Short mmCIF file of C-alpha atoms (C1' of nucleotides) in Angstrom, two decimals:
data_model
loop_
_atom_site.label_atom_id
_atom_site.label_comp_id
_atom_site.label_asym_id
_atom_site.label_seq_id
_atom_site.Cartn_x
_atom_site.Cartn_y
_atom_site.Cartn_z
CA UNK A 3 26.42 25.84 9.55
CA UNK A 4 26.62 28.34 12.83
CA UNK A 5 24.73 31.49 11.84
CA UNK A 6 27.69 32.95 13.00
CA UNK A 7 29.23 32.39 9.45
CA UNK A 8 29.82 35.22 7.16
CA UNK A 9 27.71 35.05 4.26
CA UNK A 10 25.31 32.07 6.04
CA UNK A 11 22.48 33.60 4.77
CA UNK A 12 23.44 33.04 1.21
CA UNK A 13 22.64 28.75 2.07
CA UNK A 14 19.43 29.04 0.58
CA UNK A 15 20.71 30.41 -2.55
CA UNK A 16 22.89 27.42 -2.62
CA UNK A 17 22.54 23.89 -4.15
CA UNK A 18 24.42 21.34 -6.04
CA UNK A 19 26.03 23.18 -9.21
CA UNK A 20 26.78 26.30 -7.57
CA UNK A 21 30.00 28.08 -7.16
CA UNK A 22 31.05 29.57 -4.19
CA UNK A 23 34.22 30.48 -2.24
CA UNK A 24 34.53 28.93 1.18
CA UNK A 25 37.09 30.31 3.87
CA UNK A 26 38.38 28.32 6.78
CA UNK A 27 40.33 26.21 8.54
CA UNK A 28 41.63 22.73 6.86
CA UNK A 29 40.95 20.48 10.17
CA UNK A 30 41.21 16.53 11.08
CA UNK A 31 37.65 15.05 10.23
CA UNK A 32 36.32 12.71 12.84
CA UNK A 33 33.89 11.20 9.84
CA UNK A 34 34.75 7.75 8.63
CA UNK A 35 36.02 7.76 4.68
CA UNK A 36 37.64 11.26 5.10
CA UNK A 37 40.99 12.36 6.67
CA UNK A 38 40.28 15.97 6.28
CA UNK A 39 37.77 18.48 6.04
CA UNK A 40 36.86 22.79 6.06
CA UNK A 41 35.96 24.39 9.04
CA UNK A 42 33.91 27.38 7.85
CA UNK A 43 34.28 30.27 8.88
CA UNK A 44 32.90 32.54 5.67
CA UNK A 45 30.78 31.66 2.84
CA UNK A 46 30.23 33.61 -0.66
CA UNK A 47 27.89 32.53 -3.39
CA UNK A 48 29.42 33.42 -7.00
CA UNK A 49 27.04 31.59 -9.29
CA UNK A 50 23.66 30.41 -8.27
CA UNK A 51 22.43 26.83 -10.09
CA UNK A 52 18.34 26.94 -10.11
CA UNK A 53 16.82 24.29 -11.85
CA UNK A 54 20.57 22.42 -12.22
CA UNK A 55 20.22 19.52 -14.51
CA UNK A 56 22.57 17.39 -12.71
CA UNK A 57 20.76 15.58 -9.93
CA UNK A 58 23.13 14.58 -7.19
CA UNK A 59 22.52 10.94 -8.39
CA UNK A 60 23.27 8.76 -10.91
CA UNK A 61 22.48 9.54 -14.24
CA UNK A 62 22.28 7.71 -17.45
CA UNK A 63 25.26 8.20 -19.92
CA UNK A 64 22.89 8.53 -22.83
CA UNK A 65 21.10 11.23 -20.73
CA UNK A 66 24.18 13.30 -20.08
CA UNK A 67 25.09 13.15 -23.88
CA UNK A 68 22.06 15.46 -24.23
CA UNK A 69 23.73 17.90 -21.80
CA UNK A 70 27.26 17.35 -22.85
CA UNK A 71 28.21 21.27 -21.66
CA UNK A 72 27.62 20.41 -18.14
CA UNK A 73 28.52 16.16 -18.43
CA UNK A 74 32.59 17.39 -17.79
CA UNK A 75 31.35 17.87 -14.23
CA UNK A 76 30.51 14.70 -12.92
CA UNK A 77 32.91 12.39 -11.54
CA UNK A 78 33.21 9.93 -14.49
CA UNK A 79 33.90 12.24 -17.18
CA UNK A 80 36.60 13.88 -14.74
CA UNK A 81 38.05 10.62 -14.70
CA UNK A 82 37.84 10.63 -18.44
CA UNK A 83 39.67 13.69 -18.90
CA UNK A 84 42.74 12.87 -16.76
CA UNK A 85 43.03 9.18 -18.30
CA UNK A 86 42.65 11.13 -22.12
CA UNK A 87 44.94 13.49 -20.81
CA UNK A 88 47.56 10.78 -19.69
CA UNK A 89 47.10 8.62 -22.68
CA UNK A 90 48.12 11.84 -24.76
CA UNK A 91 51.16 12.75 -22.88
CA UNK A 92 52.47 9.01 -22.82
CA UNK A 93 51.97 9.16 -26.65
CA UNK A 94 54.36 12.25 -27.01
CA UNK A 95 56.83 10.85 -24.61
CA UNK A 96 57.20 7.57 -26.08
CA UNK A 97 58.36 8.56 -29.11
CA UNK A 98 59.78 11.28 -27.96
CA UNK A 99 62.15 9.39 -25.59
CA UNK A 100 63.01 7.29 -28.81
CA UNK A 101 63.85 10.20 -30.79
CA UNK A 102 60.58 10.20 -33.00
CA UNK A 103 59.97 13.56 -34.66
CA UNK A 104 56.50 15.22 -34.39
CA UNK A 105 55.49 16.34 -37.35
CA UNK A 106 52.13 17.88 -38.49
CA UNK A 107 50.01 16.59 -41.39
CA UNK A 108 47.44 18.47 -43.19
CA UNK A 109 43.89 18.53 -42.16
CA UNK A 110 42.42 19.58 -45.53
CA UNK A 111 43.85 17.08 -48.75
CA UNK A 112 42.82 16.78 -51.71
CA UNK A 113 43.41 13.41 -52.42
CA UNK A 114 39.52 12.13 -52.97
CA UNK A 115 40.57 7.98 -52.53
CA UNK A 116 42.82 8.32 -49.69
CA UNK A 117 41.19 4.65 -49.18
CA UNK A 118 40.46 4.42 -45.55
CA UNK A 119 36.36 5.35 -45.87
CA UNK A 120 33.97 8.02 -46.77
CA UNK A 121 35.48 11.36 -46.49
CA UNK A 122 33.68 15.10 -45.60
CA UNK A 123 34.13 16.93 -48.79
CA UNK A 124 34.97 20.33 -47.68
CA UNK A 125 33.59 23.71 -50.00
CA UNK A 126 32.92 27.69 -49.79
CA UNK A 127 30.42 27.84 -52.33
CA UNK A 128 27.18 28.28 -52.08
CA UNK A 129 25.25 25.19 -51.68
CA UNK A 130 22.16 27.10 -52.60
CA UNK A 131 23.34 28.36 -55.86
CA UNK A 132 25.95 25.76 -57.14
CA UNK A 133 27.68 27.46 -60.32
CA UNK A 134 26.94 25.15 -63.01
CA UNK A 135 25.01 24.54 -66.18
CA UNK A 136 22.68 21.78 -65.90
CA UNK A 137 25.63 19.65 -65.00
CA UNK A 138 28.13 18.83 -62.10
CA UNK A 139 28.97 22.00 -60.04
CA UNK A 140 31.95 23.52 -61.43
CA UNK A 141 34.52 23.18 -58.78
CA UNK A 142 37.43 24.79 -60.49
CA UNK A 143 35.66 28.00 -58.60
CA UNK A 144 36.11 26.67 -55.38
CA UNK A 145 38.41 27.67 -52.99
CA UNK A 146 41.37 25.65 -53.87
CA UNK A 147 40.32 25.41 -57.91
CA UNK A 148 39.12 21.62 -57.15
CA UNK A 149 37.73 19.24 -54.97
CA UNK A 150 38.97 19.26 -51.04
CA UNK A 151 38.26 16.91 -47.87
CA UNK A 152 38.92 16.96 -44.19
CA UNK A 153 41.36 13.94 -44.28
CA UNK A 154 41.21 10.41 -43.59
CA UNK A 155 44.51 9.60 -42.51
CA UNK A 156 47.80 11.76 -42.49
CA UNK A 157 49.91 8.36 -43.13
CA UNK A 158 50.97 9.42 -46.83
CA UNK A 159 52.31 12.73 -45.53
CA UNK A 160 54.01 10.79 -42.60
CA UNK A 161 55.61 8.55 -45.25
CA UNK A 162 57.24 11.84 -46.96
CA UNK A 163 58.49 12.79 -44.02
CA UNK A 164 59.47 9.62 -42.41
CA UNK A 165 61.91 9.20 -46.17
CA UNK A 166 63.39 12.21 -45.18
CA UNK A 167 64.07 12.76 -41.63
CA UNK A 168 64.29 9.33 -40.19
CA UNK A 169 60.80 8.24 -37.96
CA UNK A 170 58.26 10.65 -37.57
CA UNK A 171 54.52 10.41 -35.78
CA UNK A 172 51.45 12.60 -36.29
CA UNK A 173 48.64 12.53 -33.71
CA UNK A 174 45.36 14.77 -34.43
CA UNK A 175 42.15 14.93 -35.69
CA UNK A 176 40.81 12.48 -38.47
CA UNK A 177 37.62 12.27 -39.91
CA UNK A 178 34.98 9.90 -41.14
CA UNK A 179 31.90 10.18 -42.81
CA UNK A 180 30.60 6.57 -42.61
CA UNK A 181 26.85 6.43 -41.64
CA UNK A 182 28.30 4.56 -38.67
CA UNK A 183 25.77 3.71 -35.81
CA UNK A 184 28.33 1.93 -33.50
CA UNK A 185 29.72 2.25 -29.65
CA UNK A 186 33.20 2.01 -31.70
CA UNK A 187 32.60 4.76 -34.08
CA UNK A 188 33.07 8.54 -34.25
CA UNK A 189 32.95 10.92 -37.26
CA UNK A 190 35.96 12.51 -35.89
CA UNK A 191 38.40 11.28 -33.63
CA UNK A 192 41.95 11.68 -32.69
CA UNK A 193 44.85 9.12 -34.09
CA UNK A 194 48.49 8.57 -33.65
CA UNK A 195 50.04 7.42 -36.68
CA UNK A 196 54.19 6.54 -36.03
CA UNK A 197 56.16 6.31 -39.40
CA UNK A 198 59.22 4.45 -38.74
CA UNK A 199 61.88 4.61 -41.17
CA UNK A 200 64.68 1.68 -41.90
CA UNK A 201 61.69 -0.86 -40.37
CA UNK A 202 60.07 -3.82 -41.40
CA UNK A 203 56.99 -5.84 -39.97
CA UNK A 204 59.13 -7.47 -37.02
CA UNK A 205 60.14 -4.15 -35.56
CA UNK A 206 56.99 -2.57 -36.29
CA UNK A 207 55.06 -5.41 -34.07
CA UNK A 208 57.49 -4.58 -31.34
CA UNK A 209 57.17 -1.03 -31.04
CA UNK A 210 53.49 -1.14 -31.30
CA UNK A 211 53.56 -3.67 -28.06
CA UNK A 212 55.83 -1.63 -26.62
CA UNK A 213 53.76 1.55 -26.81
CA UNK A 214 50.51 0.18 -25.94
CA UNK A 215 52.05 -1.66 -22.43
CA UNK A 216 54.04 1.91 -22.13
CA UNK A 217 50.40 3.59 -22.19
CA UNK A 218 48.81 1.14 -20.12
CA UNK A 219 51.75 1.37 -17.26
CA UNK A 220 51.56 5.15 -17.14
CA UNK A 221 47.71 5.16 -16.54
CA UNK A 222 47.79 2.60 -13.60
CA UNK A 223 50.48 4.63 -12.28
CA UNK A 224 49.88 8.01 -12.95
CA UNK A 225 45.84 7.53 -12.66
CA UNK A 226 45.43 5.12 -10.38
CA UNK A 227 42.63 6.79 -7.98
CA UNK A 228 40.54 7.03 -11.15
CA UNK A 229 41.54 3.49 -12.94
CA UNK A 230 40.45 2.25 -9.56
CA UNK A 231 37.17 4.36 -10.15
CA UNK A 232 36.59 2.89 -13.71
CA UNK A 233 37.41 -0.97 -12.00
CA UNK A 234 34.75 -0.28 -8.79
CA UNK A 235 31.66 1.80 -11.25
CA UNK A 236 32.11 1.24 -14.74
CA UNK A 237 33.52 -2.57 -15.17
CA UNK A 238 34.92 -4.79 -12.68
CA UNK A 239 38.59 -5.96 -13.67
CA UNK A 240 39.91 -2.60 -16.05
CA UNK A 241 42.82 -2.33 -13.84
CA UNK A 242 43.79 -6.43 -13.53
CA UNK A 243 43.26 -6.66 -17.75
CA UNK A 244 45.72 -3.49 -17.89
CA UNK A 245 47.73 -5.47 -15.74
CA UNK A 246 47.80 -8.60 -17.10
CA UNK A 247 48.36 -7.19 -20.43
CA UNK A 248 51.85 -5.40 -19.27
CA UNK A 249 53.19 -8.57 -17.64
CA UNK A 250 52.45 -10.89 -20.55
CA UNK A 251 53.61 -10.89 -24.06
CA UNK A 252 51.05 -10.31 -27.17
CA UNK A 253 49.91 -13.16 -29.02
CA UNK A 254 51.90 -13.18 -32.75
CA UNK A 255 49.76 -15.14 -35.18
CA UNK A 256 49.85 -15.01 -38.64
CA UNK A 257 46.45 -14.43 -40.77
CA UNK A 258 46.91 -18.12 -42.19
CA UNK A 259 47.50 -19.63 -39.06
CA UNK A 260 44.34 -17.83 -37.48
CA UNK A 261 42.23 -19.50 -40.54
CA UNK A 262 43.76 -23.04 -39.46
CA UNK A 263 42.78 -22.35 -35.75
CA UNK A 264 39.33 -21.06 -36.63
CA UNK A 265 38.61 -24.01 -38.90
CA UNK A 266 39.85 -26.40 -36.00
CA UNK A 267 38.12 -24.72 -33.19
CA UNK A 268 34.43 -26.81 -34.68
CA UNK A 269 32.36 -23.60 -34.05
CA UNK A 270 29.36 -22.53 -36.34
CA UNK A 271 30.33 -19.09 -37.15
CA UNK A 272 27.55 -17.12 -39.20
CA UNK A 273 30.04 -15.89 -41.57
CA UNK A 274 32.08 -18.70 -42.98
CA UNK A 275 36.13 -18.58 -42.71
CA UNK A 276 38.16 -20.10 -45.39
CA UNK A 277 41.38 -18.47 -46.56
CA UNK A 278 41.11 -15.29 -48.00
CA UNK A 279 38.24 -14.22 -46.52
CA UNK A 280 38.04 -11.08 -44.16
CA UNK A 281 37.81 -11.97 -40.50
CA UNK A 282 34.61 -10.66 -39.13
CA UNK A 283 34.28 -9.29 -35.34
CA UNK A 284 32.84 -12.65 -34.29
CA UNK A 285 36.35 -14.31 -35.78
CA UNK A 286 38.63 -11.30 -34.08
CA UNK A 287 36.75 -12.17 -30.69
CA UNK A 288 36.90 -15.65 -30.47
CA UNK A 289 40.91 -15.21 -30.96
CA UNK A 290 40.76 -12.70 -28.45
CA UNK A 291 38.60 -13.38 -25.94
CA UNK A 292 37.91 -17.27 -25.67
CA UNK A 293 41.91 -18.93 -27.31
CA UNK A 294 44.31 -16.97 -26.12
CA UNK A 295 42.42 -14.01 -23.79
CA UNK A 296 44.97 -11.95 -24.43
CA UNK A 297 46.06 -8.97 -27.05
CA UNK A 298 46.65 -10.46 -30.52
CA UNK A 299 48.62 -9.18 -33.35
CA UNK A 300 47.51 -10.87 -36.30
CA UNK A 301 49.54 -10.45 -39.29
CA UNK A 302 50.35 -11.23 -42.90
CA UNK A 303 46.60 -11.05 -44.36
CA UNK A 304 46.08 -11.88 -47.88
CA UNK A 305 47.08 -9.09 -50.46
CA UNK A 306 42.99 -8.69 -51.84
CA UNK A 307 41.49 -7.27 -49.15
CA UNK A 308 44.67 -5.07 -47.74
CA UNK A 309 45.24 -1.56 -48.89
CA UNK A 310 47.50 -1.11 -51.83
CA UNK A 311 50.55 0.68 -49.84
CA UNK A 312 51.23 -2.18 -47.58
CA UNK A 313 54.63 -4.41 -48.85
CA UNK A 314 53.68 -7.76 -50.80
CA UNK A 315 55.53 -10.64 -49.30
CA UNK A 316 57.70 -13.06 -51.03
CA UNK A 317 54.92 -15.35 -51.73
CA UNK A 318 53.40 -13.04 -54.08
CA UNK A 319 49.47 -13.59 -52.12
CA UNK A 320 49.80 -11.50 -48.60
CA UNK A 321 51.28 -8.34 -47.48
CA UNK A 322 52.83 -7.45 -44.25
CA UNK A 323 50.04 -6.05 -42.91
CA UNK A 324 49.54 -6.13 -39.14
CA UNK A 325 46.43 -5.80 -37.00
CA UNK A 326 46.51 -5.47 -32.86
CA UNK A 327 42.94 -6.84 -31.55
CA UNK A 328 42.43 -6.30 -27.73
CA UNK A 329 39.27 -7.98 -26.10
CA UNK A 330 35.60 -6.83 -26.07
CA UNK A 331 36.78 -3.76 -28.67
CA UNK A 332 38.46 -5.30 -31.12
CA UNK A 333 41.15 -3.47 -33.80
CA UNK A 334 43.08 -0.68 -31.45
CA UNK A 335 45.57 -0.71 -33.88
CA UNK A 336 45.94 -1.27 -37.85
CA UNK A 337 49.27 -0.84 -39.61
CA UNK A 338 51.84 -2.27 -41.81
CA UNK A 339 55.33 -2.53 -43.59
CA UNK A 340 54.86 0.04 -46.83
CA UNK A 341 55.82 -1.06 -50.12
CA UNK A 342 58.86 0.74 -50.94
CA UNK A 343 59.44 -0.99 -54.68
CA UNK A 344 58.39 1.09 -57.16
CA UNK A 345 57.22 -1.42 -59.50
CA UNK A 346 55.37 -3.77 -57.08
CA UNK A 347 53.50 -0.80 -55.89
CA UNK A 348 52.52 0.81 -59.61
CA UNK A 349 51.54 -2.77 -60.27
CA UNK A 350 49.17 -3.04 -56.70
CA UNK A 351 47.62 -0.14 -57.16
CA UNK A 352 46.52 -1.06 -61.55
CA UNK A 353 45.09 -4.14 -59.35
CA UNK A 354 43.34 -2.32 -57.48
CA UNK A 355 42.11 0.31 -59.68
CA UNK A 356 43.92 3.17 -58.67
CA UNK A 357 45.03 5.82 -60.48
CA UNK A 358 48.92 6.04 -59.88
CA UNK A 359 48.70 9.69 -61.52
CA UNK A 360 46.79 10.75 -58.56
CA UNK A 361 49.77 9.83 -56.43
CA UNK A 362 52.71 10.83 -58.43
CA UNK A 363 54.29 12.56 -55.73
CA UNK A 364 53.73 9.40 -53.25
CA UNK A 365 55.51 7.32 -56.07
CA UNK A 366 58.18 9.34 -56.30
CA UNK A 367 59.54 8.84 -52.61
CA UNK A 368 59.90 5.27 -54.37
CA UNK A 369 61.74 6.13 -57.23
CA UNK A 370 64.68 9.12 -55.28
CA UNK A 371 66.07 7.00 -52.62
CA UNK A 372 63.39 4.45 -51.47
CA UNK A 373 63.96 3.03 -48.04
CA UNK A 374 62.57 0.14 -46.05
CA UNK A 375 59.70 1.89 -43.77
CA UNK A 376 56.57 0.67 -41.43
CA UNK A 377 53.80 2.40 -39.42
CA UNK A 378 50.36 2.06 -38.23
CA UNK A 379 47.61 3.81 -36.51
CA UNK A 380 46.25 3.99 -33.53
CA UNK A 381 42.66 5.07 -32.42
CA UNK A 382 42.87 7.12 -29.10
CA UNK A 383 39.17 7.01 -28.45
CA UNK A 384 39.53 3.30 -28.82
CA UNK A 385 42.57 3.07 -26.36
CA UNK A 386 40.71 5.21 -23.59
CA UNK A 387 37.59 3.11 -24.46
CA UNK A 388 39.35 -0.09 -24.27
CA UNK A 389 41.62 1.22 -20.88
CA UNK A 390 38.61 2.56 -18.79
CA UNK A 391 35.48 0.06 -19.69
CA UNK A 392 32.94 2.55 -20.71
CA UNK A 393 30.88 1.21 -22.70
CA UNK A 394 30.27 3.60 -25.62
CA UNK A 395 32.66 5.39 -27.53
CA UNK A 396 30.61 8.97 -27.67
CA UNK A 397 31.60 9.11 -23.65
CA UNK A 398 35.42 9.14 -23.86
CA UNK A 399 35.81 12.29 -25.80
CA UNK A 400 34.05 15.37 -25.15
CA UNK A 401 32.16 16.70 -27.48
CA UNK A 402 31.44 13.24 -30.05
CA UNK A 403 30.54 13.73 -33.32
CA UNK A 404 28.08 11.16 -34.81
CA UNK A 405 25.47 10.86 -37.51
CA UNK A 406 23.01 13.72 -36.84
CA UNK A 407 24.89 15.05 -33.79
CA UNK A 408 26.69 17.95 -33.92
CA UNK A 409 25.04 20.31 -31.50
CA UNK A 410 27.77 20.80 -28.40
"C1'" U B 23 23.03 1.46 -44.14
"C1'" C B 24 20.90 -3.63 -42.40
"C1'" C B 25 18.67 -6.69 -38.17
"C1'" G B 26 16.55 -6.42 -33.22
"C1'" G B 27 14.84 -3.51 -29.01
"C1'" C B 28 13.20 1.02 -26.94
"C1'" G B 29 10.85 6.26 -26.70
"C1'" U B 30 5.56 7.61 -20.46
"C1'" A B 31 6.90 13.59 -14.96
"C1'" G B 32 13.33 17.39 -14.72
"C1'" C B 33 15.98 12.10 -14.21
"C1'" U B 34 15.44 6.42 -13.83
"C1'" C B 35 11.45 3.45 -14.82
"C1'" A B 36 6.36 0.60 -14.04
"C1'" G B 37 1.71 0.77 -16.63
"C1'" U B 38 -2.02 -6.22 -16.79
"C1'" C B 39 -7.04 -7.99 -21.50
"C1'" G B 40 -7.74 -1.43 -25.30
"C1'" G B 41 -11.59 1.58 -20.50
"C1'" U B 42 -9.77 8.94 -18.64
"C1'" A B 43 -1.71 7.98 -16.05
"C1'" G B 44 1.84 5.66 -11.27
"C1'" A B 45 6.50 4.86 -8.17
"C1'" G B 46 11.45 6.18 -6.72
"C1'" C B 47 14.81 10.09 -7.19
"C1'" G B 48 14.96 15.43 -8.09
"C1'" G B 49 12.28 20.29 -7.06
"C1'" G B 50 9.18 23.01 -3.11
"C1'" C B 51 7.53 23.32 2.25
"C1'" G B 52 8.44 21.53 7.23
"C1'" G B 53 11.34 18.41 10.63
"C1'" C B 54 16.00 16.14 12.02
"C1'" U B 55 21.42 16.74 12.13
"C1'" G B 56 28.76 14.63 11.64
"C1'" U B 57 26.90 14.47 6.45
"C1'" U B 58 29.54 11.66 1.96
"C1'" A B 59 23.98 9.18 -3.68
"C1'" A B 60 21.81 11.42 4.22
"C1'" C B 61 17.12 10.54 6.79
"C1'" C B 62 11.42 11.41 8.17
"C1'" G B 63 6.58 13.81 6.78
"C1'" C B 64 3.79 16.65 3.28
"C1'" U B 65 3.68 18.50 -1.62
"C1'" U B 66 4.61 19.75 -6.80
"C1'" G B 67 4.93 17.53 -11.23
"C1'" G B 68 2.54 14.70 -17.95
"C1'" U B 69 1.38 17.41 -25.81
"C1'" C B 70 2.60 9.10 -23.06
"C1'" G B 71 8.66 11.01 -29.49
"C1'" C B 72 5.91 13.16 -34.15
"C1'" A B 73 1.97 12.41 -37.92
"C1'" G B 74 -1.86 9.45 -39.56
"C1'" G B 75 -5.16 5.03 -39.04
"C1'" U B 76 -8.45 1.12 -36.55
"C1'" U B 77 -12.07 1.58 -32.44
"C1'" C B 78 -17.73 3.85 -28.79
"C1'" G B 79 -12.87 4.49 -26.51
"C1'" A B 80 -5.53 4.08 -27.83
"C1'" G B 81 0.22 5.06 -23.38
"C1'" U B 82 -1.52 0.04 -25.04
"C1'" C B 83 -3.25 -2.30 -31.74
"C1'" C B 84 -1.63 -0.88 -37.17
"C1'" U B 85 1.32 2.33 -40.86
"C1'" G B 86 4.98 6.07 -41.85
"C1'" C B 87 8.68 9.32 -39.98
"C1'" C B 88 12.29 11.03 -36.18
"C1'" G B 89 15.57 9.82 -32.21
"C1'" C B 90 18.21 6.56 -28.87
"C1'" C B 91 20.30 1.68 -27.45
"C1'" G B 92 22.40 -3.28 -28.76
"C1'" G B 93 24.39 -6.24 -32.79
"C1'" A B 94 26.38 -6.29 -38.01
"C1'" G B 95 29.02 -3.83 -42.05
"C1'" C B 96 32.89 0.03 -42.82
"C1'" C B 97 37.25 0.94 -39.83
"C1'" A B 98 40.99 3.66 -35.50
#
RNA sequence: UCCGGCGUAGCUCAGUCGGUAGAGCGGGCGGCUGUUAACCGCUUGGUCGCAGGUUCGAGUCCUGCCGCCGGAGCCA
């Protein structure tokens, strides 16, 4: 830089992760790989960087985790961002466009067995001096006169809402307190969770595969300099999967049928399949990624190891449960037609152990004016995971939350 | 939580049979200059995750703990 500069003198001063303001003249570059560039012609140094943890190199994604208030600068997680931020928009716009209503659930419930995992029990007392006498704490002097826990899934809510209004979706945070130690898993994460009223299992498989391709289509187009990113530094073929998957229609499979094909295919899977056993992750993948290579929605699983809301089919042993598996990460999406008899569902959930008191209210949208209704959930850590490649979870939200870290 | 692997310089890693610790990058100094993760020379740089144990001697072997990574379970 000519000495002739103003403010050349502040160069020294400045190295990668400082801030400055640059004046000059946007010219024609004569260097290869770069139409334009700034002629110079003053310099000021805002914010010096000494001893700037970012190298101007590659780093390790594991490394940057430890400095996850400065990791938003680098190029990948600025490609994150933009392909998080897109994902979220195409969300609202989807349903939006198809008259969905956007409706808030709560974060705190008070529903201990919300059934979908571990949940953070949430307090204001004193851990350090419980009130109690030699027993349990006594949480009728808590803040809301009894137990209370960040929430697991705003789906029950949804359903209230859905029953009145026609469909509805929620999309925020959810949390899980599973000492989970996976590159699938966060504590909390974000979810979208559609409740569509006057639906059953049929129309709820087509609007999932309709919003997933609608995602995918609006990221290649609206993020293509960074999906081309992901495709060139992170994995090789993101952008021709997302491709593929928009031009080509989801597998529909039935949880019997997958049994038949797994106990044709002649493989010597650790975990034995025979119906009415769970699929395990090596079972999902072989469907996925070695038979058909494609998306699968796998449906109609037996009623025993399905949760006690989702509609019992006429044969009286599965529900119409569904389950969208994408290659290499697995369930993006879990949902189902609800039960809307009120009988069948008082008598699922004495199977299953459940206290219907506990859900009197949920009952009751059974009993005033029940309606045929369907939804699921989708993960949108695991659709930005699954769209851009990354390998790990923790690096396609900002600040993760995990087992033992909490710190940014 | 279970199984396996790993933890060495600011970062990425090597370190043989147990014998007093090394490279590249980064940082600093100098040179060069149409650069794009520049280049050339010199230089700086260590509680070998923590705590014990075995040994004349431990980065290296053993035990426990902590953390990270991969896989599994749970699930989005």
């Amino acid at each position: 830089m000519p000495d002739a500069v103003a403010g050349h003198e502040a160069l020294d001063d400045i190295n990668t992760g400082a801030s400055v303001v640059a004046e000059g003249e946007i010219v024609a570059s004569p260097a290869p790989g770069q139409e334009t560039e700034l002629r110079v012609t003053g310099i000021e140094l805002l914010g010096a960087a000494p001893d700037y943890p970012l190298a101007k190199k590659r780093h390790s994604f594991e490394y940057l985790r430890t400095v996850a208030h400065l990791r938003p600068r680098t190029n990948t997680f600025g490609a994150i961002a933009r392909v998080r931020n897109q994902v979220s928009m195409s969300i609202h716009h989807f349903f939006q466009e198809q008259g969905y209503l956007y409706v808030q659930t709560p974060i705190l419930t008070g529903s201990d067995a919300e059934g979908a995992g571990q949940m953070f029990q949430v307090t204001t007392l004193d851990l350090q001096n419980l009130p109690r006498d030699a027993g349990p704490a006594d949480l009728t002097q808590d803040f809301f006169g009894g137990p209370a826990f960040l929430t697991v899934s705003g789906q029950l809510e949804a359903e209230i809402m859905a029953t009145a209004l026609s469909s509805v979706y929620t999309f925020g945070p959810t949390f899980r307190a599973e000492n989970s130690n996976t590159s699938r898993h966060l504590a909390e994460f974000w979810m979208v969770e559609p409740e569509i009223a006057f639906c059953d299992l049929s129309g709820l498989m087509d609007v999932a595969e309709s919003f997933l391709k609608r995602i995918f289509s609006d990221v290649l187009t609206y993020c293509r300099d960074d999906m081309d990113f992901f495709d060139q530094r992170i994995q090789a073929g993101v952008v021709d999967r997302l491709q593929h998957i928009i031009e080509t229609g989801f597998v529909r499979l039935t949880y019997t049928e997958a049994i038949e094909i797994l106990e044709r295919s002649g493989r010597d899977f650790e975990f034995p399949v025979y119906w009415g056993a769970d699929l395990q992750a090596e079972h999902e993948r072989y469907l996925t990624e070695e038979v058909f290579r494609a998306p699968v929605i796998l449906t109609d699983y037996p009623a025993s190891i399905k949760a006690f809301y989702m509609r019992l089919n006429p044969d009286g042993k599965t529900v119409a449960a569904m389950d969208v598996l994408v290659p290499g990460v697995g369930e993006i999406i879990g949902g189902s037609q609800r039960e809307e008899r009120y009988d069948v569902l008082v008598r699922r959930m004495q199977e299953m152990h459940i206290d219907p008191q506990h859900y009197w209210w949920y009952l009751e949208l059974r009993k005033f004016g029940s309606v045929p209704h369907a939804g699921f959930g989708l993960g949108l850590e695991r659709t930005v995971h699954f769209i851009t490649g990354m390998q790990n979870i923790r690096d396609v939200i900002p600040f993760p939350r995990t087992p033992r870290n909490i710190e940014f």
